[in-house]
Structures are given as structure tokens and as C-alpha cells.
XYZ file of C-alpha atoms in Angstrom:
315
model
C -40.504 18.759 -0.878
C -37.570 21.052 -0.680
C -36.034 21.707 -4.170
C -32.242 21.750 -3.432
C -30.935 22.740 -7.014
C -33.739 26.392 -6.078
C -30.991 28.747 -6.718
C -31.823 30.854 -4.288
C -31.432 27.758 -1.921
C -27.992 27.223 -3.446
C -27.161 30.752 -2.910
C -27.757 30.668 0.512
C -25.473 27.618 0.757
C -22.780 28.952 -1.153
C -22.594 31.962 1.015
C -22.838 29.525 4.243
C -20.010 27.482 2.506
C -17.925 30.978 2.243
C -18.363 31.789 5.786
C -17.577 28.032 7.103
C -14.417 27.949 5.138
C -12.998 31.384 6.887
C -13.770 30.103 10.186
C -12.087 26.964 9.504
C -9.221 28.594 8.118
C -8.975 30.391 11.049
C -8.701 27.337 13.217
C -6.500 25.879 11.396
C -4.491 29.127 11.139
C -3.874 29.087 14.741
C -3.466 25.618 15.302
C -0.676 25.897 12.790
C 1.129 28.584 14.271
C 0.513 27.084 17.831
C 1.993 24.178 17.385
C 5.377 25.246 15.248
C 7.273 24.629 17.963
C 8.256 21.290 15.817
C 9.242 22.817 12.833
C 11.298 25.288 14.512
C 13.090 22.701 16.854
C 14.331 20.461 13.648
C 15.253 23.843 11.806
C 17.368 24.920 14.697
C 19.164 21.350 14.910
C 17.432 20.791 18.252
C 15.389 17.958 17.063
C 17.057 15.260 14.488
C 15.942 15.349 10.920
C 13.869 12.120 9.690
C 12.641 11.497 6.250
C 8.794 11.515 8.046
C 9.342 14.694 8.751
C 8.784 16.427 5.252
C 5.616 13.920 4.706
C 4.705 16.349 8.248
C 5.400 19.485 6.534
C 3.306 18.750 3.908
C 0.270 17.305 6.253
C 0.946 20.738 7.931
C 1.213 23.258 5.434
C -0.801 22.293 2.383
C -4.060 22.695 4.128
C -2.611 26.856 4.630
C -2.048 26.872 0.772
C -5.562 25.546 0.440
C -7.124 27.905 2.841
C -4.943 30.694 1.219
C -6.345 29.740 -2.319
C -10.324 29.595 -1.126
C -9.738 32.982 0.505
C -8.118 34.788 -2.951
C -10.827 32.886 -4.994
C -14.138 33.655 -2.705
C -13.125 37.030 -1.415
C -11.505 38.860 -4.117
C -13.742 41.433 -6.217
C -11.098 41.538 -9.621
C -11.871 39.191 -12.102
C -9.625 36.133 -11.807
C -8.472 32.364 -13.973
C -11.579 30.551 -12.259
C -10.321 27.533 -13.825
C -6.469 27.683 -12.784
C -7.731 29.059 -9.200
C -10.233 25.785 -8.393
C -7.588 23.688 -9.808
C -4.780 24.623 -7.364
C -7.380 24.735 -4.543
C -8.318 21.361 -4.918
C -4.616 19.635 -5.803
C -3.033 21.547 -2.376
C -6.413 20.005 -0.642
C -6.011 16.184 -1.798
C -2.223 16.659 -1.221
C -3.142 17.347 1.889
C -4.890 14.197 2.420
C -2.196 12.391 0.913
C -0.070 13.441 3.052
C -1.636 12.764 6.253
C -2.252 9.032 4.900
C 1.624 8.794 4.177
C 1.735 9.574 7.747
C -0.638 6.670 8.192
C 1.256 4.434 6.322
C 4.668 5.166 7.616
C 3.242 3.711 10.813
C 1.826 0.665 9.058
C 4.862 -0.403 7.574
C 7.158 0.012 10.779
C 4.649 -1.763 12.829
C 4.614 -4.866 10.797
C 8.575 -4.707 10.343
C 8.914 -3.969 6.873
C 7.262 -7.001 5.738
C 7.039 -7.156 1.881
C 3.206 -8.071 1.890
C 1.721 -5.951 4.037
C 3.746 -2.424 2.593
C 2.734 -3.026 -0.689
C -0.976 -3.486 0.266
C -0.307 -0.125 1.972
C 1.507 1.472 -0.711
C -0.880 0.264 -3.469
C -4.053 1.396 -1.421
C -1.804 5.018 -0.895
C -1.123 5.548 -4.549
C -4.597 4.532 -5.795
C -6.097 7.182 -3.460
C -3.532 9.600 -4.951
C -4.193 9.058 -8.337
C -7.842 9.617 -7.581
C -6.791 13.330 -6.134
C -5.066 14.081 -9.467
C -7.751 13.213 -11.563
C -10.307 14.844 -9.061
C -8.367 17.475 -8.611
C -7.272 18.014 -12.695
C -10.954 17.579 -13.605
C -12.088 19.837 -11.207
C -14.047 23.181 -12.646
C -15.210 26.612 -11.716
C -17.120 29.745 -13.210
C -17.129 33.305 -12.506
C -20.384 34.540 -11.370
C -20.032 38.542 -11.351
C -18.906 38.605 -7.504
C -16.163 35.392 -7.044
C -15.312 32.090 -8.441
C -17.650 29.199 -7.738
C -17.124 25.563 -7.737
C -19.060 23.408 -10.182
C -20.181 19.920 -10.923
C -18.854 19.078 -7.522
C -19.896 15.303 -7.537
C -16.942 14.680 -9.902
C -15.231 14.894 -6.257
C -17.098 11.102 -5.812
C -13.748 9.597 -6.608
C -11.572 11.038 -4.655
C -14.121 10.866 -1.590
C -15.315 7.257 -1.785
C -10.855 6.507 -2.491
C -10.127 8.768 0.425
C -13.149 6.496 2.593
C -11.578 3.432 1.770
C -8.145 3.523 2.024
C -7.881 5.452 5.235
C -10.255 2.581 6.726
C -7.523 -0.231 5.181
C -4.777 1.736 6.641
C -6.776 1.749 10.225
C -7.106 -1.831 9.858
C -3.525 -2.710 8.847
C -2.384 -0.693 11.469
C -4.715 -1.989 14.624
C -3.622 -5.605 13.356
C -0.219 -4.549 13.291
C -0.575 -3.695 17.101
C -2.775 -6.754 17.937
C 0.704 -8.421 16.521
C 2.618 -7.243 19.356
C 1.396 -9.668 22.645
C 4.176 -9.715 24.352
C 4.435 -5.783 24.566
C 0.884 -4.972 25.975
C 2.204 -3.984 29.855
C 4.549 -0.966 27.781
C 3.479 2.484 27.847
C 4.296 3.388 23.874
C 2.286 0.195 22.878
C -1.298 1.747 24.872
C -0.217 4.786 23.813
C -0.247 3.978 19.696
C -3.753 2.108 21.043
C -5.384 4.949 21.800
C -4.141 7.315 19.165
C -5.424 4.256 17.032
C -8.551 4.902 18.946
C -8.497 8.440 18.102
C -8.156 7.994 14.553
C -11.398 5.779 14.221
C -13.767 8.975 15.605
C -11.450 11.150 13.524
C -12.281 9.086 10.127
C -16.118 8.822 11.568
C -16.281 12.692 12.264
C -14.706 14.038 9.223
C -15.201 11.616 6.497
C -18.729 9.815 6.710
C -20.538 13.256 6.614
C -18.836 13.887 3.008
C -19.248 10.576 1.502
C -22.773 10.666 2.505
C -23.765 14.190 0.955
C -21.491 13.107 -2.361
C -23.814 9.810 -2.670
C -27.109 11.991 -1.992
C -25.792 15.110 -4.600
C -28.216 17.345 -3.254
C -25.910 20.172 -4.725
C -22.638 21.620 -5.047
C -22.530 23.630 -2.058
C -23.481 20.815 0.224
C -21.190 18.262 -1.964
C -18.236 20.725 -1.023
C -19.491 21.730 2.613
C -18.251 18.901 4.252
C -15.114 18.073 2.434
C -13.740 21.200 3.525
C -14.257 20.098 7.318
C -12.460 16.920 6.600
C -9.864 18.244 5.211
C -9.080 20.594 8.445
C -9.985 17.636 10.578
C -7.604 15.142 9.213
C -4.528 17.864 8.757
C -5.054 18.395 12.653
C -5.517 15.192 13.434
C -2.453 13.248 11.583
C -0.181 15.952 12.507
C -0.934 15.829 16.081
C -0.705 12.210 16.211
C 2.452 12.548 14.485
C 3.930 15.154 17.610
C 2.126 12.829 20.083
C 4.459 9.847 19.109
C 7.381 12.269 18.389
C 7.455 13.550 21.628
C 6.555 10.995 23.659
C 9.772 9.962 25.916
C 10.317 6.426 25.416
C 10.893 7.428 21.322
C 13.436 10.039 23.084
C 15.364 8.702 26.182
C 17.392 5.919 24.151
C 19.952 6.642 21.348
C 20.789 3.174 19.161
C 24.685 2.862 20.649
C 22.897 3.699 24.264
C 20.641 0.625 23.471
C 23.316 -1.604 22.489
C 25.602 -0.703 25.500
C 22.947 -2.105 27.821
C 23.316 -5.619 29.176
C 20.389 -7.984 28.813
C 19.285 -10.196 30.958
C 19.575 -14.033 29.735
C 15.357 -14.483 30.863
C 14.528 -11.514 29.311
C 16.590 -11.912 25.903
C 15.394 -15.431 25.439
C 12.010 -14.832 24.706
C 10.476 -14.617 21.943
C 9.250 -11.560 22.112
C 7.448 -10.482 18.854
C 10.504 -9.916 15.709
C 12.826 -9.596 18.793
C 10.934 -6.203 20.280
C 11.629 -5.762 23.784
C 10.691 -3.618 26.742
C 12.588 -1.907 29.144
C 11.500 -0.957 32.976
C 10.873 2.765 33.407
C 13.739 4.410 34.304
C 17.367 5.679 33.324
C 20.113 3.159 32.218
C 23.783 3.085 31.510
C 26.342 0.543 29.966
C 26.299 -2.108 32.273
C 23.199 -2.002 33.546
C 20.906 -5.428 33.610
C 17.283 -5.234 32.106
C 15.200 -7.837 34.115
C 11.729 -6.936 33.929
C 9.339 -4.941 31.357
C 7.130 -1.894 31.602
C 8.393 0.494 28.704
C 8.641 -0.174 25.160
C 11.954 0.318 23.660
C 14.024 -2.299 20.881
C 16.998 -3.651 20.343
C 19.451 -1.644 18.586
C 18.362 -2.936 15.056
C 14.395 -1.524 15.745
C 15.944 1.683 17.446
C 18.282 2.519 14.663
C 14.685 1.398 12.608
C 13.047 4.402 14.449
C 15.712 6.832 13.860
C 15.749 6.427 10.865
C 12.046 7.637 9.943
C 9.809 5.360 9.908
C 7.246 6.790 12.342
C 8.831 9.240 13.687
């Protein structure tokens, strides 16, 4: 029977973790730089500013810090503040996660129209994961071992794994139920669109966090408790931010400005149905003040849900 605490067995591991956090970082290095294009677009004024759009930043850019702090702590050969170094490792990691749940939850709330119930559900299940990162992350320790820093005692990281689990699966469910709310909008293009990214987000939670909460609940060692985490952590950053530029960028969020909206006539058949909390959809195309809106193919609101939009809440 193999004896995973052998420490030459964990110091096999712990060089294997070293080498599959630089590749990662490299990924993620590129992807970040690849896809700035966002970033540069609000800076420049070419893109409106939303109050999503720092909860973005911070999905984006605290997995860099993260990568940035593993790489000073595993690679450098001076003798360094183990302690300080694993705790700002770990607190730009969780924020990380936090972040891309915010993301998560943004979407939640806008999809069931600000109701009172459902965002504080979302907002309690967010901050209880978040706590959990603080105290993982503020309990979290580290020893010098003659060559780097290494991580230890990494099941304390239980909390903020089985949290992480959880909520994310809530916020799936909140959000897919949110969806299933909307009927009456299941011919429009954004409404199969948010489907599938929903879609998406299942195998992203399967990929990137079942492998972690499995090898916490088994505690083989700390290598293997960490190996995993580390994986999520890029998966989820990529994920939630692409999702986020998916939705961004996709043209029915970006033909229609609120007074454009409320400038268009609408038809007596179409306005008097009761479309779910007065959402309607408008037939591909271009329209102009005046124009009648008879049939539906592309999701779009009334000026009330557009101004919503522009105002942050997904996008």
C-alpha cells in the first residue's frame, strides 16, 4: 500500500506541484493578455463603464497576483517571510474566486428582477463563501525548507473548498431557474445564448472543482490537497471572465440604447402580453422611432430592463 505522507513521495509531488503551477501561470498569462482588448476598450471610453466591470477586473487580475506570488515564493533562492508570502498567495487566490462568483451572482439577481428573496439567498450564500476564504486564507501556513517556501497543513483549505463547492452549485441553480422563469422568451437568441453559457458553467464547476473537493476529503497530503486547487482556480478565472465578454459582447446587449428602446412603437398584440415582468423581444433587425414591433426573435426589454442592463447588472 502506497504510503503517501513517504517524504520522498511528497517531494516528488511538491516538485510536480511547482512545475504545474508555472505552466498554468503561463496559460493564464496569455489568456490574460489575449483577451485585454476589454479592459483597454472601457479605459479608452470606447466601451461604457458598469459597476460589473471592476467585479471583472478583479476575476481577471487576482489570479496574475496569485501566480506572481507562487512564482516569488517557489522559485526564489533568498530566504523570504514564509508566513506573510503563503498568506497573500492564498487571500489574492480566494479573492479570485470571489470574484468570479460575484460575477455569478450579478447574473442571478438581474435574472430574477431584483426580487428581495432570491438576492439575499444569493448574497448570503456569496458572503458565507467569502468569509470562509478569509479564514482559510488568514489561517493558512508555510515553512522554509532550505530551497523555497512550502505550504503546510493544507487540509485547513477544507473550508473554503467544500464553501466554494456549494455555493457555486446554489448560484447554478438560482440562475438556471431564473432562466426556466422566462417562457415566453425561449424563440430569442440572448435567452439560448445565457442557456448554454449556463451549460458551460456546469462542466466548468465539474472540471475544476470536484477533483479538489475530492483530494481535500481523501488528505492524502499537502501536495495533492493543493494540486488541484490551483487548476480550479485558473479554470474558474477563465471561465467567469469569458462568460462575462461572451454576454458583453454579444449584439443584442449592444444594438439598443434605453431612449432608442423607448422611441420604438409597440405593437398593441405584442405589448399586451404578459410576457414574463414585462420582458419583451424584438425581431432581428435595425429599428428607428416609429417603427412597429410585431413579432419576436431577439431578446431585448422595455426601457425600464434596458436602463436595468446599463446600469450593471450583468453586464
Amino acid at each position: 500500500m502506497t504510503d503517501w505522507h513517504d517524504p520522498a513521495l511528497v517531494a516528488t509531488e511538491s516538485f510536480a506541484l511547482v512545475k504545474l503551477m508555472h505552466v498554468l501561470g503561463g496559460i493564464y498569462i496569455w489568456e490574460l493578455l489575449y483577451n485585454i482588448d476589454l479592459e483597454y476598450s472601457v479605459i479608452t471610453r470606447k466601451r461604457r463603464f458598469t459597476w460589473a466591470f471592476p467585479l471583472y477586473l478583479g476575476c481577471r487580475w487576482c489570479p496574475l497576483f496569485a501566480i506572481v506570488s507562487q512564482f516569488l515564493g517557489f522559485d526564489t533562492s533568498n530566504i523570504i517571510d514564509c508566513q506573510a508570502w503563503v498568506v497573500a498567495t492564498f487571500m489574492f487566490g480566494y479573492f479570485s474566486f470571489a470574484f468570479s462568483s460575484a460575477l455569478i451572482v450579478l447574473r442571478v439577481v438581474a435574472l430574477w428582477d431584483r426580487n428581495k428573496v432570491t438576492t439575499t439567498l444569493a448574497s448570503v450564500c456569496w458572503l458565507a463563501t467569502f468569509v470562509s476564504y478569509i479564514y482559510s486564507g488568514a489561517t493558512a501556513r508555510a515553512i522554509w525548507d532550505g530551497d523555497s517556501c512550502i505550504v503546510v497543513n493544507a487540509e485547513h483549505t477544507k473550508i473554503a473548498v467544500f464553501s466554494t463547492f456549494i455555493s457555486d452549485i446554489a448560484l447554478l441553480f438560482l440562475m438556471l431557474i431564473g432562466l426556466l422563469r422566462w417562457k415566453n422568451c425561449q424563440r430569442c437568441g440572448v435567452w439560448w445564448f445565457m442557456c448554454t453559457q449556463g451549460s458551460i458553467w456546469i462542466v466548468l464547476l465539474t472540471l475544476a472543482e470536484v477533483p479538489p473537493v475530492v483530494l481535500i476529503i481523501l488528505n492524502l497530503n499537502d501536495p495533492l490537497n493543493l494540486m488541484f486547487q490551483v487548476l480550479a482556480l485558473i479554470i474558474m478565472a477563465i471561465g467567469a471572465s469569458r462568460i462575462y465578454r461572451g454576454l458583453t459582447d454579444h449584439p443584442a446587449l449592444n444594438r439598443y440604447s434605453a431612449k432608442e428602446v423607448a422611441n420604438i412603437e409597440w405593437s398593441k398584440d405584442l405589448a399586451s402580453k404578459p410576457i414574463a415582468s414585462h420582458r419583451y423581444c424584438l425581431t432581428e433587425g435595425t429599428y428607428s422611432a416609429g417603427d412597429t414591433v410585431t413579432n419576436t426573435a431577439l431578446f431585448m426589454t422595455l426601457e425600464s430592463e434596458v436602463e436595468k442592463f446599463e446600469d450593471g447588472d450583468i453586464v
